[in-house]
Amino acid sequence: AQTVTQSQPEMSVQEAETVTLSCTYDTSENNYYLFWYKQPPSRQMILVIRQEAYKQQNATENRFSVNFQKAAKSFSLKISDSQLGDTAMYFCPLGGGTSYGKLTFGQGTILTVHP
Amino acid sequence: NAGVTQTPKFRILKIGQSMTLQCTQDMNHNYMYWYRQDPGMGLKLIYYSVGAGITDKGEVPNGYNVSRSTTEDFPLRLELAAPSQTSVYFCASWSPLGETQYFGPGTRLLVL
């Protein structure tokens, strides 16, 4: 069975500062994907960034970057120059491999950006 | 492209009532999913489908049924609603050629 653990229930950061959200996972698959999704109060699930396990290079997307440590099964998200619109719940689901695209979610981290 | 659409947006049910949550996608994705999200929690997979006529259980299937007669539609049926089914329900679709799952806006269900 696959598991995802997000050990930080809540985080806060000042506008324009940098914050890192943690995520660890467990899987027996060799070929899998990791994602960070953002869920604002509207409840819409918005893809932030994606990482393929076979790629050693960490994914980046504008102000968002990941630190993917495959051996340690760790997948953290760094948000630079935090903006008020980054306030949301963040999830790091695990998918791919032989799972027909099914995603396994952790409990999420609520991020609040303060002005 | 509308992407993944869900109806209704919000519904209140009485205990024991039944209802169908509708989900439609216009991206011609073979894979579709139903997740539920309880307050303050992550999403859990209820059922999924890998194509028309093929469905399978996820992590929390009890109390639900699904069907997939077309590529576009994947309705979720709740029989004999219970308070434990109070949740937000998300439908999603995916293509193995694509980057990620696309989620609908969710249906909030309250069972009283």
PDB file of C-alpha atoms in Angstrom:
ATOM      1  CA  ALA A   1       0.000   0.000   0.000  1.00  0.00           C
ATOM      2  CA  GLN A   2       1.095   3.543  -0.698  1.00  0.00           C
ATOM      3  CA  THR A   3       1.123   6.162   2.026  1.00  0.00           C
ATOM      4  CA  VAL A   4       1.711   9.906   2.140  1.00  0.00           C
ATOM      5  CA  THR A   5       2.487  11.839   5.315  1.00  0.00           C
ATOM      6  CA  GLN A   6       2.355  15.589   5.730  1.00  0.00           C
ATOM      7  CA  SER A   7       3.574  16.255   9.250  1.00  0.00           C
ATOM      8  CA  GLN A   8       2.838  20.002   9.346  1.00  0.00           C
ATOM      9  CA  PRO A   9      -0.905  20.565   9.873  1.00  0.00           C
ATOM     10  CA  GLU A  10      -0.478  24.340   9.657  1.00  0.00           C
ATOM     11  CA  MET A  11       2.202  26.767   8.528  1.00  0.00           C
ATOM     12  CA  SER A  12       2.330  30.530   8.304  1.00  0.00           C
ATOM     13  CA  VAL A  13       4.620  32.951   6.519  1.00  0.00           C
ATOM     14  CA  GLN A  14       4.902  36.674   5.955  1.00  0.00           C
ATOM     15  CA  GLU A  15       4.239  38.044   2.509  1.00  0.00           C
ATOM     16  CA  ALA A  16       7.391  38.052   0.293  1.00  0.00           C
ATOM     17  CA  GLU A  17       9.179  35.510   2.492  1.00  0.00           C
ATOM     18  CA  THR A  18      10.020  31.879   1.711  1.00  0.00           C
ATOM     19  CA  VAL A  19       8.345  28.820   3.205  1.00  0.00           C
ATOM     20  CA  THR A  20       8.933  25.094   2.824  1.00  0.00           C
ATOM     21  CA  LEU A  21       6.212  22.462   3.165  1.00  0.00           C
ATOM     22  CA  SER A  22       7.246  18.885   3.991  1.00  0.00           C
ATOM     23  CA  CYS A  23       5.999  15.615   2.580  1.00  0.00           C
ATOM     24  CA  THR A  24       7.181  12.029   2.975  1.00  0.00           C
ATOM     25  CA  TYR A  25       5.818   8.990   1.224  1.00  0.00           C
ATOM     26  CA  ASP A  26       6.146   5.252   0.941  1.00  0.00           C
ATOM     27  CA  THR A  27       5.663   3.105  -2.127  1.00  0.00           C
ATOM     28  CA  SER A  28       7.007  -0.131  -3.548  1.00  0.00           C
ATOM     29  CA  GLU A  29       6.651   1.182  -7.105  1.00  0.00           C
ATOM     30  CA  ASN A  30       9.694   2.109  -9.161  1.00  0.00           C
ATOM     31  CA  ASN A  31       7.896   4.366 -11.609  1.00  0.00           C
ATOM     32  CA  TYR A  32       5.667   6.936  -9.922  1.00  0.00           C
ATOM     33  CA  TYR A  33       4.766  10.599  -9.832  1.00  0.00           C
ATOM     34  CA  LEU A  34       4.517  13.102  -7.043  1.00  0.00           C
ATOM     35  CA  PHE A  35       2.436  16.250  -7.154  1.00  0.00           C
ATOM     36  CA  TRP A  36       1.738  19.321  -5.138  1.00  0.00           C
ATOM     37  CA  TYR A  37      -1.847  20.538  -5.346  1.00  0.00           C
ATOM     38  CA  LYS A  38      -3.212  23.736  -3.883  1.00  0.00           C
ATOM     39  CA  GLN A  39      -6.778  23.923  -2.569  1.00  0.00           C
ATOM     40  CA  PRO A  40      -7.938  27.483  -1.808  1.00  0.00           C
ATOM     41  CA  PRO A  41     -11.168  28.191   0.084  1.00  0.00           C
ATOM     42  CA  SER A  42     -13.074  27.741  -3.197  1.00  0.00           C
ATOM     43  CA  ARG A  43     -12.177  24.002  -2.836  1.00  0.00           C
ATOM     44  CA  GLN A  44     -10.931  23.796  -6.417  1.00  0.00           C
ATOM     45  CA  MET A  45      -7.908  21.475  -6.720  1.00  0.00           C
ATOM     46  CA  ILE A  46      -5.146  23.328  -8.574  1.00  0.00           C
ATOM     47  CA  LEU A  47      -1.948  21.631  -9.762  1.00  0.00           C
ATOM     48  CA  VAL A  48       1.135  23.492  -8.537  1.00  0.00           C
ATOM     49  CA  ILE A  49       3.969  21.246  -9.652  1.00  0.00           C
ATOM     50  CA  ARG A  50       4.709  17.656 -10.680  1.00  0.00           C
ATOM     51  CA  GLN A  51       7.782  15.431 -10.332  1.00  0.00           C
ATOM     52  CA  GLU A  52       8.492  12.146 -12.095  1.00  0.00           C
ATOM     53  CA  ALA A  53      10.392   9.721  -9.889  1.00  0.00           C
ATOM     54  CA  TYR A  54      12.813   8.733 -12.651  1.00  0.00           C
ATOM     55  CA  LYS A  55      13.972  12.325 -13.082  1.00  0.00           C
ATOM     56  CA  GLN A  56      16.818  13.381 -10.805  1.00  0.00           C
ATOM     57  CA  GLN A  57      16.375  17.065 -11.540  1.00  0.00           C
ATOM     58  CA  ASN A  58      14.046  18.864  -9.161  1.00  0.00           C
ATOM     59  CA  ALA A  59      10.990  20.407 -10.787  1.00  0.00           C
ATOM     60  CA  THR A  60      10.484  24.154 -10.699  1.00  0.00           C
ATOM     61  CA  GLU A  61       7.541  26.315 -11.717  1.00  0.00           C
ATOM     62  CA  ASN A  62       8.043  30.045 -11.281  1.00  0.00           C
ATOM     63  CA  ARG A  63       8.066  30.718  -7.495  1.00  0.00           C
ATOM     64  CA  PHE A  64       7.537  27.046  -6.673  1.00  0.00           C
ATOM     65  CA  SER A  65      10.272  24.428  -6.514  1.00  0.00           C
ATOM     66  CA  VAL A  66      10.621  20.984  -5.011  1.00  0.00           C
ATOM     67  CA  ASN A  67      13.368  19.139  -3.194  1.00  0.00           C
ATOM     68  CA  PHE A  68      12.935  15.511  -4.244  1.00  0.00           C
ATOM     69  CA  GLN A  69      15.012  13.049  -2.226  1.00  0.00           C
ATOM     70  CA  LYS A  70      14.146   9.656  -3.699  1.00  0.00           C
ATOM     71  CA  ALA A  71      16.211   7.509  -1.323  1.00  0.00           C
ATOM     72  CA  ALA A  72      14.738   9.285   1.686  1.00  0.00           C
ATOM     73  CA  LYS A  73      11.243   9.280   0.094  1.00  0.00           C
ATOM     74  CA  SER A  74      10.922  12.965   0.772  1.00  0.00           C
ATOM     75  CA  PHE A  75       9.270  15.599  -1.435  1.00  0.00           C
ATOM     76  CA  SER A  76       9.183  19.132  -0.036  1.00  0.00           C
ATOM     77  CA  LEU A  77       7.755  22.251  -1.675  1.00  0.00           C
ATOM     78  CA  LYS A  78       9.485  25.619  -1.439  1.00  0.00           C
ATOM     79  CA  ILE A  79       7.433  28.734  -2.111  1.00  0.00           C
ATOM     80  CA  SER A  80       9.513  31.835  -2.698  1.00  0.00           C
ATOM     81  CA  ASP A  81       8.253  35.418  -2.506  1.00  0.00           C
ATOM     82  CA  SER A  82       5.026  34.248  -0.850  1.00  0.00           C
ATOM     83  CA  GLN A  83       1.872  36.047  -1.930  1.00  0.00           C
ATOM     84  CA  LEU A  84      -1.485  36.448  -0.212  1.00  0.00           C
ATOM     85  CA  GLY A  85      -3.017  34.313  -2.964  1.00  0.00           C
ATOM     86  CA  ASP A  86      -0.849  31.378  -1.867  1.00  0.00           C
ATOM     87  CA  THR A  87      -3.025  30.992   1.225  1.00  0.00           C
ATOM     88  CA  ALA A  88      -4.578  27.542   0.812  1.00  0.00           C
ATOM     89  CA  MET A  89      -4.466  23.912   1.835  1.00  0.00           C
ATOM     90  CA  TYR A  90      -1.590  22.071   0.118  1.00  0.00           C
ATOM     91  CA  PHE A  91      -1.534  18.369  -0.707  1.00  0.00           C
ATOM     92  CA  CYS A  92       1.288  16.195  -2.072  1.00  0.00           C
ATOM     93  CA  PRO A  93      -0.398  13.127  -3.596  1.00  0.00           C
ATOM     94  CA  LEU A  94       1.461  10.139  -4.944  1.00  0.00           C
ATOM     95  CA  GLY A  95       0.377   8.399  -8.134  1.00  0.00           C
ATOM     96  CA  GLY A  96       1.437   6.487 -11.193  1.00  0.00           C
ATOM     97  CA  GLY A  97       3.204   3.175 -11.427  1.00  0.00           C
ATOM     98  CA  THR A  98       0.705   0.356 -11.746  1.00  0.00           C
ATOM     99  CA  SER A  99      -2.055   2.217  -9.924  1.00  0.00           C
ATOM    100  CA  TYR A 100      -4.071   3.304 -13.012  1.00  0.00           C
ATOM    101  CA  GLY A 101      -3.446   6.930 -12.129  1.00  0.00           C
ATOM    102  CA  LYS A 102      -5.053   6.657  -8.699  1.00  0.00           C
ATOM    103  CA  LEU A 103      -3.749   9.260  -6.281  1.00  0.00           C
ATOM    104  CA  THR A 104      -2.941   8.681  -2.615  1.00  0.00           C
ATOM    105  CA  PHE A 105      -3.292  11.806  -0.494  1.00  0.00           C
ATOM    106  CA  GLY A 106      -1.935  12.850   2.872  1.00  0.00           C
ATOM    107  CA  GLN A 107      -3.816  15.038   5.311  1.00  0.00           C
ATOM    108  CA  GLY A 108      -2.601  18.307   3.873  1.00  0.00           C
ATOM    109  CA  THR A 109      -0.935  21.447   5.230  1.00  0.00           C
ATOM    110  CA  ILE A 110      -2.840  24.683   5.712  1.00  0.00           C
ATOM    111  CA  LEU A 111      -0.637  27.586   4.650  1.00  0.00           C
ATOM    112  CA  THR A 112      -1.511  31.118   5.686  1.00  0.00           C
ATOM    113  CA  VAL A 113       0.332  34.061   4.172  1.00  0.00           C
ATOM    114  CA  HIS A 114       0.182  37.179   6.357  1.00  0.00           C
ATOM    115  CA  PRO A 115       0.463  40.713   4.972  1.00  0.00           C
TER     116      PRO A 115
ATOM    117  CA  ASN B   1     -13.172  23.047 -23.070  1.00  0.00           C
ATOM    118  CA  ALA B   2     -15.263  22.779 -19.921  1.00  0.00           C
ATOM    119  CA  GLY B   3     -12.925  20.154 -18.422  1.00  0.00           C
ATOM    120  CA  VAL B   4     -14.604  18.184 -15.609  1.00  0.00           C
ATOM    121  CA  THR B   5     -18.048  19.338 -14.533  1.00  0.00           C
ATOM    122  CA  GLN B   6     -20.048  18.166 -11.525  1.00  0.00           C
ATOM    123  CA  THR B   7     -23.652  18.657 -10.514  1.00  0.00           C
ATOM    124  CA  PRO B   8     -25.091  19.611  -8.125  1.00  0.00           C
ATOM    125  CA  LYS B   9     -22.756  22.015  -6.332  1.00  0.00           C
ATOM    126  CA  PHE B  10     -24.486  21.507  -2.991  1.00  0.00           C
ATOM    127  CA  ARG B  11     -27.166  19.200  -1.695  1.00  0.00           C
ATOM    128  CA  ILE B  12     -28.832  18.438   1.631  1.00  0.00           C
ATOM    129  CA  LEU B  13     -30.149  14.894   2.032  1.00  0.00           C
ATOM    130  CA  LYS B  14     -32.162  13.300   4.777  1.00  0.00           C
ATOM    131  CA  ILE B  15     -30.961  10.044   6.291  1.00  0.00           C
ATOM    132  CA  GLY B  16     -32.079   7.137   4.122  1.00  0.00           C
ATOM    133  CA  GLN B  17     -32.581   9.161   0.942  1.00  0.00           C
ATOM    134  CA  SER B  18     -30.731   8.371  -2.268  1.00  0.00           C
ATOM    135  CA  MET B  19     -29.153  10.563  -4.901  1.00  0.00           C
ATOM    136  CA  THR B  20     -26.821  10.541  -7.893  1.00  0.00           C
ATOM    137  CA  LEU B  21     -23.861  12.863  -8.223  1.00  0.00           C
ATOM    138  CA  GLN B  22     -23.186  13.645 -11.844  1.00  0.00           C
ATOM    139  CA  CYS B  23     -19.738  13.958 -13.431  1.00  0.00           C
ATOM    140  CA  THR B  24     -18.908  14.719 -17.056  1.00  0.00           C
ATOM    141  CA  GLN B  25     -15.593  15.331 -18.780  1.00  0.00           C
ATOM    142  CA  ASP B  26     -15.005  16.550 -22.314  1.00  0.00           C
ATOM    143  CA  MET B  27     -11.317  15.645 -22.664  1.00  0.00           C
ATOM    144  CA  ASN B  28     -11.887  12.086 -23.917  1.00  0.00           C
ATOM    145  CA  HIS B  29     -10.031  10.655 -20.906  1.00  0.00           C
ATOM    146  CA  ASN B  30     -10.405   6.943 -20.317  1.00  0.00           C
ATOM    147  CA  TYR B  31      -9.612   7.118 -16.614  1.00  0.00           C
ATOM    148  CA  MET B  32     -12.080   8.674 -14.182  1.00  0.00           C
ATOM    149  CA  TYR B  33     -12.238   8.780 -10.397  1.00  0.00           C
ATOM    150  CA  TRP B  34     -14.458   9.673  -7.474  1.00  0.00           C
ATOM    151  CA  TYR B  35     -12.863  10.962  -4.279  1.00  0.00           C
ATOM    152  CA  ARG B  36     -14.364  12.191  -1.043  1.00  0.00           C
ATOM    153  CA  GLN B  37     -12.856  14.802   1.237  1.00  0.00           C
ATOM    154  CA  ASP B  38     -13.943  14.989   4.860  1.00  0.00           C
ATOM    155  CA  PRO B  39     -13.436  18.294   6.710  1.00  0.00           C
ATOM    156  CA  GLY B  40      -9.761  19.118   7.242  1.00  0.00           C
ATOM    157  CA  MET B  41      -8.611  15.902   5.606  1.00  0.00           C
ATOM    158  CA  GLY B  42      -7.096  14.689   2.368  1.00  0.00           C
ATOM    159  CA  LEU B  43      -9.003  13.045  -0.451  1.00  0.00           C
ATOM    160  CA  LYS B  44      -9.842   9.347  -0.390  1.00  0.00           C
ATOM    161  CA  LEU B  45     -10.657   7.271  -3.455  1.00  0.00           C
ATOM    162  CA  ILE B  46     -14.178   5.842  -3.606  1.00  0.00           C
ATOM    163  CA  TYR B  47     -14.336   4.253  -7.074  1.00  0.00           C
ATOM    164  CA  TYR B  48     -12.494   4.536 -10.335  1.00  0.00           C
ATOM    165  CA  SER B  49     -12.941   3.530 -13.955  1.00  0.00           C
ATOM    166  CA  VAL B  50     -10.410   2.767 -16.681  1.00  0.00           C
ATOM    167  CA  GLY B  51     -12.936   2.937 -19.512  1.00  0.00           C
ATOM    168  CA  ALA B  52     -16.572   2.563 -20.439  1.00  0.00           C
ATOM    169  CA  GLY B  53     -18.029  -0.507 -18.773  1.00  0.00           C
ATOM    170  CA  ILE B  54     -15.059  -1.019 -16.416  1.00  0.00           C
ATOM    171  CA  THR B  55     -15.151   0.122 -12.805  1.00  0.00           C
ATOM    172  CA  ASP B  56     -13.391  -0.891  -9.608  1.00  0.00           C
ATOM    173  CA  LYS B  57     -13.456  -0.094  -5.914  1.00  0.00           C
ATOM    174  CA  GLY B  58     -11.122   2.319  -4.237  1.00  0.00           C
ATOM    175  CA  GLU B  59     -10.302   2.753  -0.574  1.00  0.00           C
ATOM    176  CA  VAL B  60     -13.792   3.704   0.729  1.00  0.00           C
ATOM    177  CA  PRO B  61     -16.491   2.198  -1.557  1.00  0.00           C
ATOM    178  CA  ASN B  62     -19.101   1.174   1.036  1.00  0.00           C
ATOM    179  CA  GLY B  63     -22.437   2.913   0.568  1.00  0.00           C
ATOM    180  CA  TYR B  64     -21.720   3.948  -3.029  1.00  0.00           C
ATOM    181  CA  ASN B  65     -22.187   2.586  -6.517  1.00  0.00           C
ATOM    182  CA  VAL B  66     -20.930   3.717  -9.913  1.00  0.00           C
ATOM    183  CA  SER B  67     -21.513   3.004 -13.566  1.00  0.00           C
ATOM    184  CA  ARG B  68     -19.657   4.016 -16.724  1.00  0.00           C
ATOM    185  CA  SER B  69     -21.718   3.655 -19.866  1.00  0.00           C
ATOM    186  CA  THR B  70     -19.877   6.339 -21.854  1.00  0.00           C
ATOM    187  CA  THR B  71     -16.373   7.783 -21.876  1.00  0.00           C
ATOM    188  CA  GLU B  72     -17.711  11.182 -20.841  1.00  0.00           C
ATOM    189  CA  ASP B  73     -19.923  10.337 -17.850  1.00  0.00           C
ATOM    190  CA  PHE B  74     -19.179   8.728 -14.516  1.00  0.00           C
ATOM    191  CA  PRO B  75     -22.107   9.111 -12.060  1.00  0.00           C
ATOM    192  CA  LEU B  76     -21.811   8.219  -8.377  1.00  0.00           C
ATOM    193  CA  ARG B  77     -24.893   6.788  -6.669  1.00  0.00           C
ATOM    194  CA  LEU B  78     -25.548   7.070  -2.945  1.00  0.00           C
ATOM    195  CA  GLU B  79     -28.117   4.618  -1.629  1.00  0.00           C
ATOM    196  CA  LEU B  80     -29.588   5.062   1.856  1.00  0.00           C
ATOM    197  CA  ALA B  81     -27.631   8.190   2.788  1.00  0.00           C
ATOM    198  CA  ALA B  82     -25.997   8.230   6.226  1.00  0.00           C
ATOM    199  CA  PRO B  83     -24.497  11.140   8.231  1.00  0.00           C
ATOM    200  CA  SER B  84     -21.041   9.579   7.685  1.00  0.00           C
ATOM    201  CA  GLN B  85     -21.416  10.409   3.994  1.00  0.00           C
ATOM    202  CA  THR B  86     -21.424  14.124   4.727  1.00  0.00           C
ATOM    203  CA  SER B  87     -18.415  15.228   2.718  1.00  0.00           C
ATOM    204  CA  VAL B  88     -17.198  17.030  -0.378  1.00  0.00           C
ATOM    205  CA  TYR B  89     -17.092  14.792  -3.431  1.00  0.00           C
ATOM    206  CA  PHE B  90     -14.629  15.327  -6.249  1.00  0.00           C
ATOM    207  CA  CYS B  91     -14.679  13.752  -9.658  1.00  0.00           C
ATOM    208  CA  ALA B  92     -11.447  13.632 -11.663  1.00  0.00           C
ATOM    209  CA  SER B  93     -10.234  12.405 -15.012  1.00  0.00           C
ATOM    210  CA  TRP B  94      -6.819  11.516 -16.431  1.00  0.00           C
ATOM    211  CA  SER B  95      -5.054  10.433 -19.542  1.00  0.00           C
ATOM    212  CA  PRO B  96      -1.765   8.501 -19.279  1.00  0.00           C
ATOM    213  CA  LEU B  97      -0.471  10.844 -21.957  1.00  0.00           C
ATOM    214  CA  GLY B  98      -1.268  13.844 -19.810  1.00  0.00           C
ATOM    215  CA  GLU B  99       0.540  15.363 -16.885  1.00  0.00           C
ATOM    216  CA  THR B 100      -2.004  15.149 -14.153  1.00  0.00           C
ATOM    217  CA  GLN B 101      -5.532  14.458 -13.082  1.00  0.00           C
ATOM    218  CA  TYR B 102      -8.084  17.161 -13.749  1.00  0.00           C
ATOM    219  CA  PHE B 103     -10.529  17.725 -10.936  1.00  0.00           C
ATOM    220  CA  GLY B 104     -14.087  18.960 -11.010  1.00  0.00           C
ATOM    221  CA  PRO B 105     -15.207  21.770  -8.687  1.00  0.00           C
ATOM    222  CA  GLY B 106     -16.677  19.366  -6.138  1.00  0.00           C
ATOM    223  CA  THR B 107     -20.118  18.619  -4.744  1.00  0.00           C
ATOM    224  CA  ARG B 108     -20.761  19.423  -1.104  1.00  0.00           C
ATOM    225  CA  LEU B 109     -23.173  16.939   0.455  1.00  0.00           C
ATOM    226  CA  LEU B 110     -24.786  17.298   3.856  1.00  0.00           C
ATOM    227  CA  VAL B 111     -26.732  14.352   5.281  1.00  0.00           C
ATOM    228  CA  LEU B 112     -29.017  15.216   8.188  1.00  0.00           C
TER     229      LEU B 112
END
